Amino acid sequence: MLNFKPAYILTSTFFLTLFSCDRIKKESRKVIDKTKQTVAEKKSDLRDKIIAHYDPYHPDTKFNKKRFSEFFMFDPTPDVKNIYCYADEMGIDHDYQFSFNCDTLTVNKIISNLNLKKGIIDGNNGSGLWHNFSWWDSSEIEKLIPFSRKGAHETHQYLWYDTSGQKAYYFLFDM
């Protein structure tokens, strides 16, 4: 029996070591993957600080929510969903489009924060500058009465709200 004990101990030690190494390898892979993801997120955030990111093809992304906060001066409330946004910042003029679902309280807060008034400014709602997206329903927007404001440097802001679909459209452009 003494001859089997060392062999049993060696075999047990071998298998324990083998399984422990495999477990260590799996855990280290998890740590490496998490580190890579964190580094990628930090790079993405750094790029966003240099050039703001807008995602017109995916709703409710981290960056679309961040743009919402920047433009409307408050974080999206729980009723705000399907946030899409787009920016055309090439050249000397800029335009920005947003679309999202929300309730009337949120729309009223935006109107108040941006100091918008009911009606079109100078007969120009900027429709010639709109970009076509599945979430930007031009034919529906044309039927709605906007809230608007003209700011410094020929900056125009428009907010339309479809009460039946609880959908808001926001357009800002400068000339």
C-alpha atoms as a printed R data frame, in Angstrom:
    type eleno elety resid chain resno       x      y       z
1   ATOM     1    CA   MET     A     1   0.000  0.000   0.000
2   ATOM     2    CA   LEU     A     2   2.837  2.363   0.578
3   ATOM     3    CA   ASN     A     3   3.780  2.064  -3.070
4   ATOM     4    CA   PHE     A     4   0.334  3.240  -4.186
5   ATOM     5    CA   LYS     A     5   0.177  6.231  -1.875
6   ATOM     6    CA   PRO     A     6   2.944  8.255  -3.582
7   ATOM     7    CA   ALA     A     7   1.504  7.428  -6.997
8   ATOM     8    CA   TYR     A     8  -1.965  8.443  -5.793
9   ATOM     9    CA   ILE     A     9  -0.618 11.702  -4.360
10  ATOM    10    CA   LEU     A    10   1.357 12.449  -7.528
11  ATOM    11    CA   THR     A    11  -1.625 11.718  -9.755
12  ATOM    12    CA   SER     A    12  -3.953 13.820  -7.605
13  ATOM    13    CA   THR     A    13  -1.445 16.682  -7.521
14  ATOM    14    CA   PHE     A    14  -1.022 16.483 -11.295
15  ATOM    15    CA   PHE     A    15  -4.781 16.683 -11.979
16  ATOM    16    CA   LEU     A    16  -5.353 19.416  -9.402
17  ATOM    17    CA   THR     A    17  -2.545 21.441 -10.950
18  ATOM    18    CA   LEU     A    18  -3.919 20.833 -14.435
19  ATOM    19    CA   PHE     A    19  -7.432 21.989 -13.468
20  ATOM    20    CA   SER     A    20  -6.118 24.917 -11.437
21  ATOM    21    CA   CYS     A    21  -3.993 26.110 -14.357
22  ATOM    22    CA   ASP     A    22  -6.974 25.860 -16.679
23  ATOM    23    CA   ARG     A    23  -9.060 27.879 -14.221
24  ATOM    24    CA   ILE     A    24  -6.302 30.481 -13.878
25  ATOM    25    CA   LYS     A    25  -6.048 30.658 -17.671
26  ATOM    26    CA   LYS     A    26  -9.823 31.235 -18.018
27  ATOM    27    CA   GLU     A    27  -9.865 33.899 -15.297
28  ATOM    28    CA   SER     A    28  -6.871 35.681 -16.788
29  ATOM    29    CA   ARG     A    29  -8.618 35.679 -20.208
30  ATOM    30    CA   LYS     A    30 -11.634 37.373 -18.589
31  ATOM    31    CA   VAL     A    31  -9.399 40.032 -17.033
32  ATOM    32    CA   ILE     A    32  -7.620 40.639 -20.363
33  ATOM    33    CA   ASP     A    33 -10.932 40.901 -22.248
34  ATOM    34    CA   LYS     A    34 -12.358 43.325 -19.683
35  ATOM    35    CA   THR     A    35  -9.186 45.442 -19.842
36  ATOM    36    CA   LYS     A    36  -9.345 45.559 -23.643
37  ATOM    37    CA   GLN     A    37 -13.002 46.644 -23.471
38  ATOM    38    CA   THR     A    38 -12.197 49.368 -20.932
39  ATOM    39    CA   VAL     A    39  -9.316 50.667 -23.065
40  ATOM    40    CA   ALA     A    40 -11.554 50.685 -26.167
41  ATOM    41    CA   GLU     A    41 -14.250 52.633 -24.282
42  ATOM    42    CA   LYS     A    42 -11.714 55.171 -23.047
43  ATOM    43    CA   LYS     A    43 -10.365 55.631 -26.583
44  ATOM    44    CA   SER     A    44 -13.917 56.087 -27.831
45  ATOM    45    CA   ASP     A    45 -14.638 58.676 -25.123
46  ATOM    46    CA   LEU     A    46 -11.397 60.511 -25.930
47  ATOM    47    CA   ARG     A    47 -12.272 60.597 -29.642
48  ATOM    48    CA   ASP     A    48 -15.708 61.938 -28.719
49  ATOM    49    CA   LYS     A    49 -14.090 64.802 -26.800
50  ATOM    50    CA   ILE     A    50 -12.136 65.759 -29.930
51  ATOM    51    CA   ILE     A    51 -14.910 65.179 -32.487
52  ATOM    52    CA   ALA     A    52 -18.428 64.711 -31.137
53  ATOM    53    CA   HIS     A    53 -19.996 61.433 -32.225
54  ATOM    54    CA   TYR     A    54 -23.592 61.268 -33.490
55  ATOM    55    CA   ASP     A    55 -25.217 57.973 -34.406
56  ATOM    56    CA   PRO     A    56 -28.058 58.322 -36.923
57  ATOM    57    CA   TYR     A    57 -28.319 54.550 -37.426
58  ATOM    58    CA   HIS     A    58 -28.691 53.216 -33.874
59  ATOM    59    CA   PRO     A    59 -31.079 54.610 -31.243
60  ATOM    60    CA   ASP     A    60 -30.244 55.346 -27.632
61  ATOM    61    CA   THR     A    61 -26.484 54.962 -27.917
62  ATOM    62    CA   LYS     A    62 -24.296 56.392 -25.190
63  ATOM    63    CA   PHE     A    63 -23.275 59.210 -27.513
64  ATOM    64    CA   ASN     A    64 -26.825 60.016 -28.659
65  ATOM    65    CA   LYS     A    65 -27.872 60.317 -25.012
66  ATOM    66    CA   LYS     A    66 -24.859 62.550 -24.377
67  ATOM    67    CA   ARG     A    67 -25.785 64.784 -27.347
68  ATOM    68    CA   PHE     A    68 -29.353 64.976 -26.041
69  ATOM    69    CA   SER     A    69 -28.017 66.272 -22.710
70  ATOM    70    CA   GLU     A    70 -25.744 68.791 -24.411
71  ATOM    71    CA   PHE     A    71 -28.400 70.215 -26.737
72  ATOM    72    CA   PHE     A    72 -31.379 70.229 -24.355
73  ATOM    73    CA   MET     A    73 -29.527 70.939 -21.074
74  ATOM    74    CA   PHE     A    74 -30.819 67.935 -19.108
75  ATOM    75    CA   ASP     A    75 -30.278 64.184 -19.150
76  ATOM    76    CA   PRO     A    76 -32.868 62.085 -20.951
77  ATOM    77    CA   THR     A    77 -35.713 61.284 -18.586
78  ATOM    78    CA   PRO     A    78 -37.205 57.745 -18.468
79  ATOM    79    CA   ASP     A    79 -39.882 58.695 -21.023
80  ATOM    80    CA   VAL     A    80 -37.256 59.610 -23.653
81  ATOM    81    CA   LYS     A    81 -36.651 56.707 -26.016
82  ATOM    82    CA   ASN     A    82 -35.425 56.055 -29.548
83  ATOM    83    CA   ILE     A    83 -32.957 58.952 -29.560
84  ATOM    84    CA   TYR     A    84 -31.449 59.359 -33.000
85  ATOM    85    CA   CYS     A    85 -29.198 62.242 -33.928
86  ATOM    86    CA   TYR     A    86 -27.171 63.437 -36.865
87  ATOM    87    CA   ALA     A    87 -24.735 66.284 -37.437
88  ATOM    88    CA   ASP     A    88 -23.416 67.876 -40.594
89  ATOM    89    CA   GLU     A    89 -20.502 69.986 -39.448
90  ATOM    90    CA   MET     A    90 -18.599 70.188 -42.723
91  ATOM    91    CA   GLY     A    91 -17.952 73.646 -44.106
92  ATOM    92    CA   ILE     A    92 -18.954 76.951 -42.632
93  ATOM    93    CA   ASP     A    93 -22.560 76.053 -41.876
94  ATOM    94    CA   HIS     A    94 -23.778 73.334 -39.549
95  ATOM    95    CA   ASP     A    95 -26.987 71.444 -39.039
96  ATOM    96    CA   TYR     A    96 -28.171 68.977 -36.425
97  ATOM    97    CA   GLN     A    97 -31.177 66.656 -36.458
98  ATOM    98    CA   PHE     A    98 -32.711 64.780 -33.535
99  ATOM    99    CA   SER     A    99 -35.704 62.528 -33.270
100 ATOM   100    CA   PHE     A   100 -36.981 60.823 -30.134
101 ATOM   101    CA   ASN     A   101 -40.125 59.684 -28.380
102 ATOM   102    CA   CYS     A   102 -41.140 61.460 -25.187
103 ATOM   103    CA   ASP     A   103 -44.117 62.853 -23.315
104 ATOM   104    CA   THR     A   104 -45.389 66.440 -23.339
105 ATOM   105    CA   LEU     A   105 -43.667 67.287 -20.039
106 ATOM   106    CA   THR     A   106 -40.293 66.639 -21.659
107 ATOM   107    CA   VAL     A   107 -41.200 68.681 -24.744
108 ATOM   108    CA   ASN     A   108 -42.302 71.563 -22.529
109 ATOM   109    CA   LYS     A   109 -39.019 71.378 -20.629
110 ATOM   110    CA   ILE     A   110 -37.063 71.565 -23.905
111 ATOM   111    CA   ILE     A   111 -39.188 74.509 -25.088
112 ATOM   112    CA   SER     A   112 -38.500 76.287 -21.809
113 ATOM   113    CA   ASN     A   113 -34.763 75.483 -21.708
114 ATOM   114    CA   LEU     A   114 -34.224 76.636 -25.294
115 ATOM   115    CA   ASN     A   115 -36.604 79.601 -24.987
116 ATOM   116    CA   LEU     A   116 -38.581 78.539 -28.055
117 ATOM   117    CA   LYS     A   117 -41.736 80.288 -29.261
118 ATOM   118    CA   LYS     A   118 -44.599 78.852 -31.302
119 ATOM   119    CA   GLY     A   119 -44.350 79.443 -35.061
120 ATOM   120    CA   ILE     A   120 -41.893 79.564 -37.966
121 ATOM   121    CA   ILE     A   121 -39.095 82.138 -38.126
122 ATOM   122    CA   ASP     A   122 -38.864 84.210 -41.304
123 ATOM   123    CA   GLY     A   123 -40.906 81.586 -43.213
124 ATOM   124    CA   ASN     A   124 -37.859 79.288 -43.240
125 ATOM   125    CA   ASN     A   125 -37.938 75.999 -41.335
126 ATOM   126    CA   GLY     A   126 -34.743 74.755 -42.954
127 ATOM   127    CA   SER     A   127 -36.489 71.895 -44.764
128 ATOM   128    CA   GLY     A   128 -34.096 72.220 -47.693
129 ATOM   129    CA   LEU     A   129 -31.272 71.250 -45.343
130 ATOM   130    CA   TRP     A   130 -32.937 68.175 -43.824
131 ATOM   131    CA   HIS     A   131 -31.205 64.859 -44.348
132 ATOM   132    CA   ASN     A   132 -33.288 61.779 -45.124
133 ATOM   133    CA   PHE     A   133 -33.448 59.115 -42.448
134 ATOM   134    CA   SER     A   134 -36.072 56.517 -41.588
135 ATOM   135    CA   TRP     A   135 -36.606 58.280 -38.236
136 ATOM   136    CA   TRP     A   136 -37.052 61.747 -39.821
137 ATOM   137    CA   ASP     A   137 -40.580 61.858 -41.232
138 ATOM   138    CA   SER     A   138 -40.516 65.006 -43.402
139 ATOM   139    CA   SER     A   139 -44.117 64.657 -44.563
140 ATOM   140    CA   GLU     A   140 -45.338 64.436 -40.945
141 ATOM   141    CA   ILE     A   141 -43.099 67.287 -39.784
142 ATOM   142    CA   GLU     A   142 -44.451 69.598 -42.502
143 ATOM   143    CA   LYS     A   143 -47.959 69.176 -40.996
144 ATOM   144    CA   LEU     A   144 -46.883 70.173 -37.474
145 ATOM   145    CA   ILE     A   145 -46.592 73.679 -36.048
146 ATOM   146    CA   PRO     A   146 -43.054 74.137 -34.723
147 ATOM   147    CA   PHE     A   147 -41.600 75.924 -31.762
148 ATOM   148    CA   SER     A   148 -38.626 77.976 -32.860
149 ATOM   149    CA   ARG     A   149 -36.009 80.562 -32.103
150 ATOM   150    CA   LYS     A   150 -33.514 82.563 -34.065
151 ATOM   151    CA   GLY     A   151 -30.228 83.098 -32.267
152 ATOM   152    CA   ALA     A   152 -26.951 84.858 -32.851
153 ATOM   153    CA   HIS     A   153 -25.031 84.242 -36.083
154 ATOM   154    CA   GLU     A   154 -28.172 83.233 -37.999
155 ATOM   155    CA   THR     A   155 -28.724 80.145 -35.844
156 ATOM   156    CA   HIS     A   156 -32.218 78.710 -36.211
157 ATOM   157    CA   GLN     A   157 -33.756 76.113 -33.892
158 ATOM   158    CA   TYR     A   158 -36.953 74.188 -34.522
159 ATOM   159    CA   LEU     A   159 -38.812 71.672 -32.421
160 ATOM   160    CA   TRP     A   160 -41.879 69.833 -33.699
161 ATOM   161    CA   TYR     A   161 -43.966 67.513 -31.561
162 ATOM   162    CA   ASP     A   162 -46.443 64.935 -32.813
163 ATOM   163    CA   THR     A   163 -48.795 64.456 -29.871
164 ATOM   164    CA   SER     A   164 -50.488 61.369 -31.345
165 ATOM   165    CA   GLY     A   165 -47.214 59.466 -31.747
166 ATOM   166    CA   GLN     A   166 -45.450 61.255 -28.879
167 ATOM   167    CA   LYS     A   167 -42.525 61.939 -31.179
168 ATOM   168    CA   ALA     A   168 -40.315 65.008 -31.179
169 ATOM   169    CA   TYR     A   169 -38.182 66.300 -34.025
170 ATOM   170    CA   TYR     A   170 -35.481 68.898 -33.456
171 ATOM   171    CA   PHE     A   171 -33.507 70.743 -36.097
172 ATOM   172    CA   LEU     A   172 -30.810 73.340 -35.579
173 ATOM   173    CA   PHE     A   173 -28.957 75.024 -38.397
174 ATOM   174    CA   ASP     A   174 -26.884 78.112 -39.004
175 ATOM   175    CA   MET     A   175 -26.229 80.098 -42.146
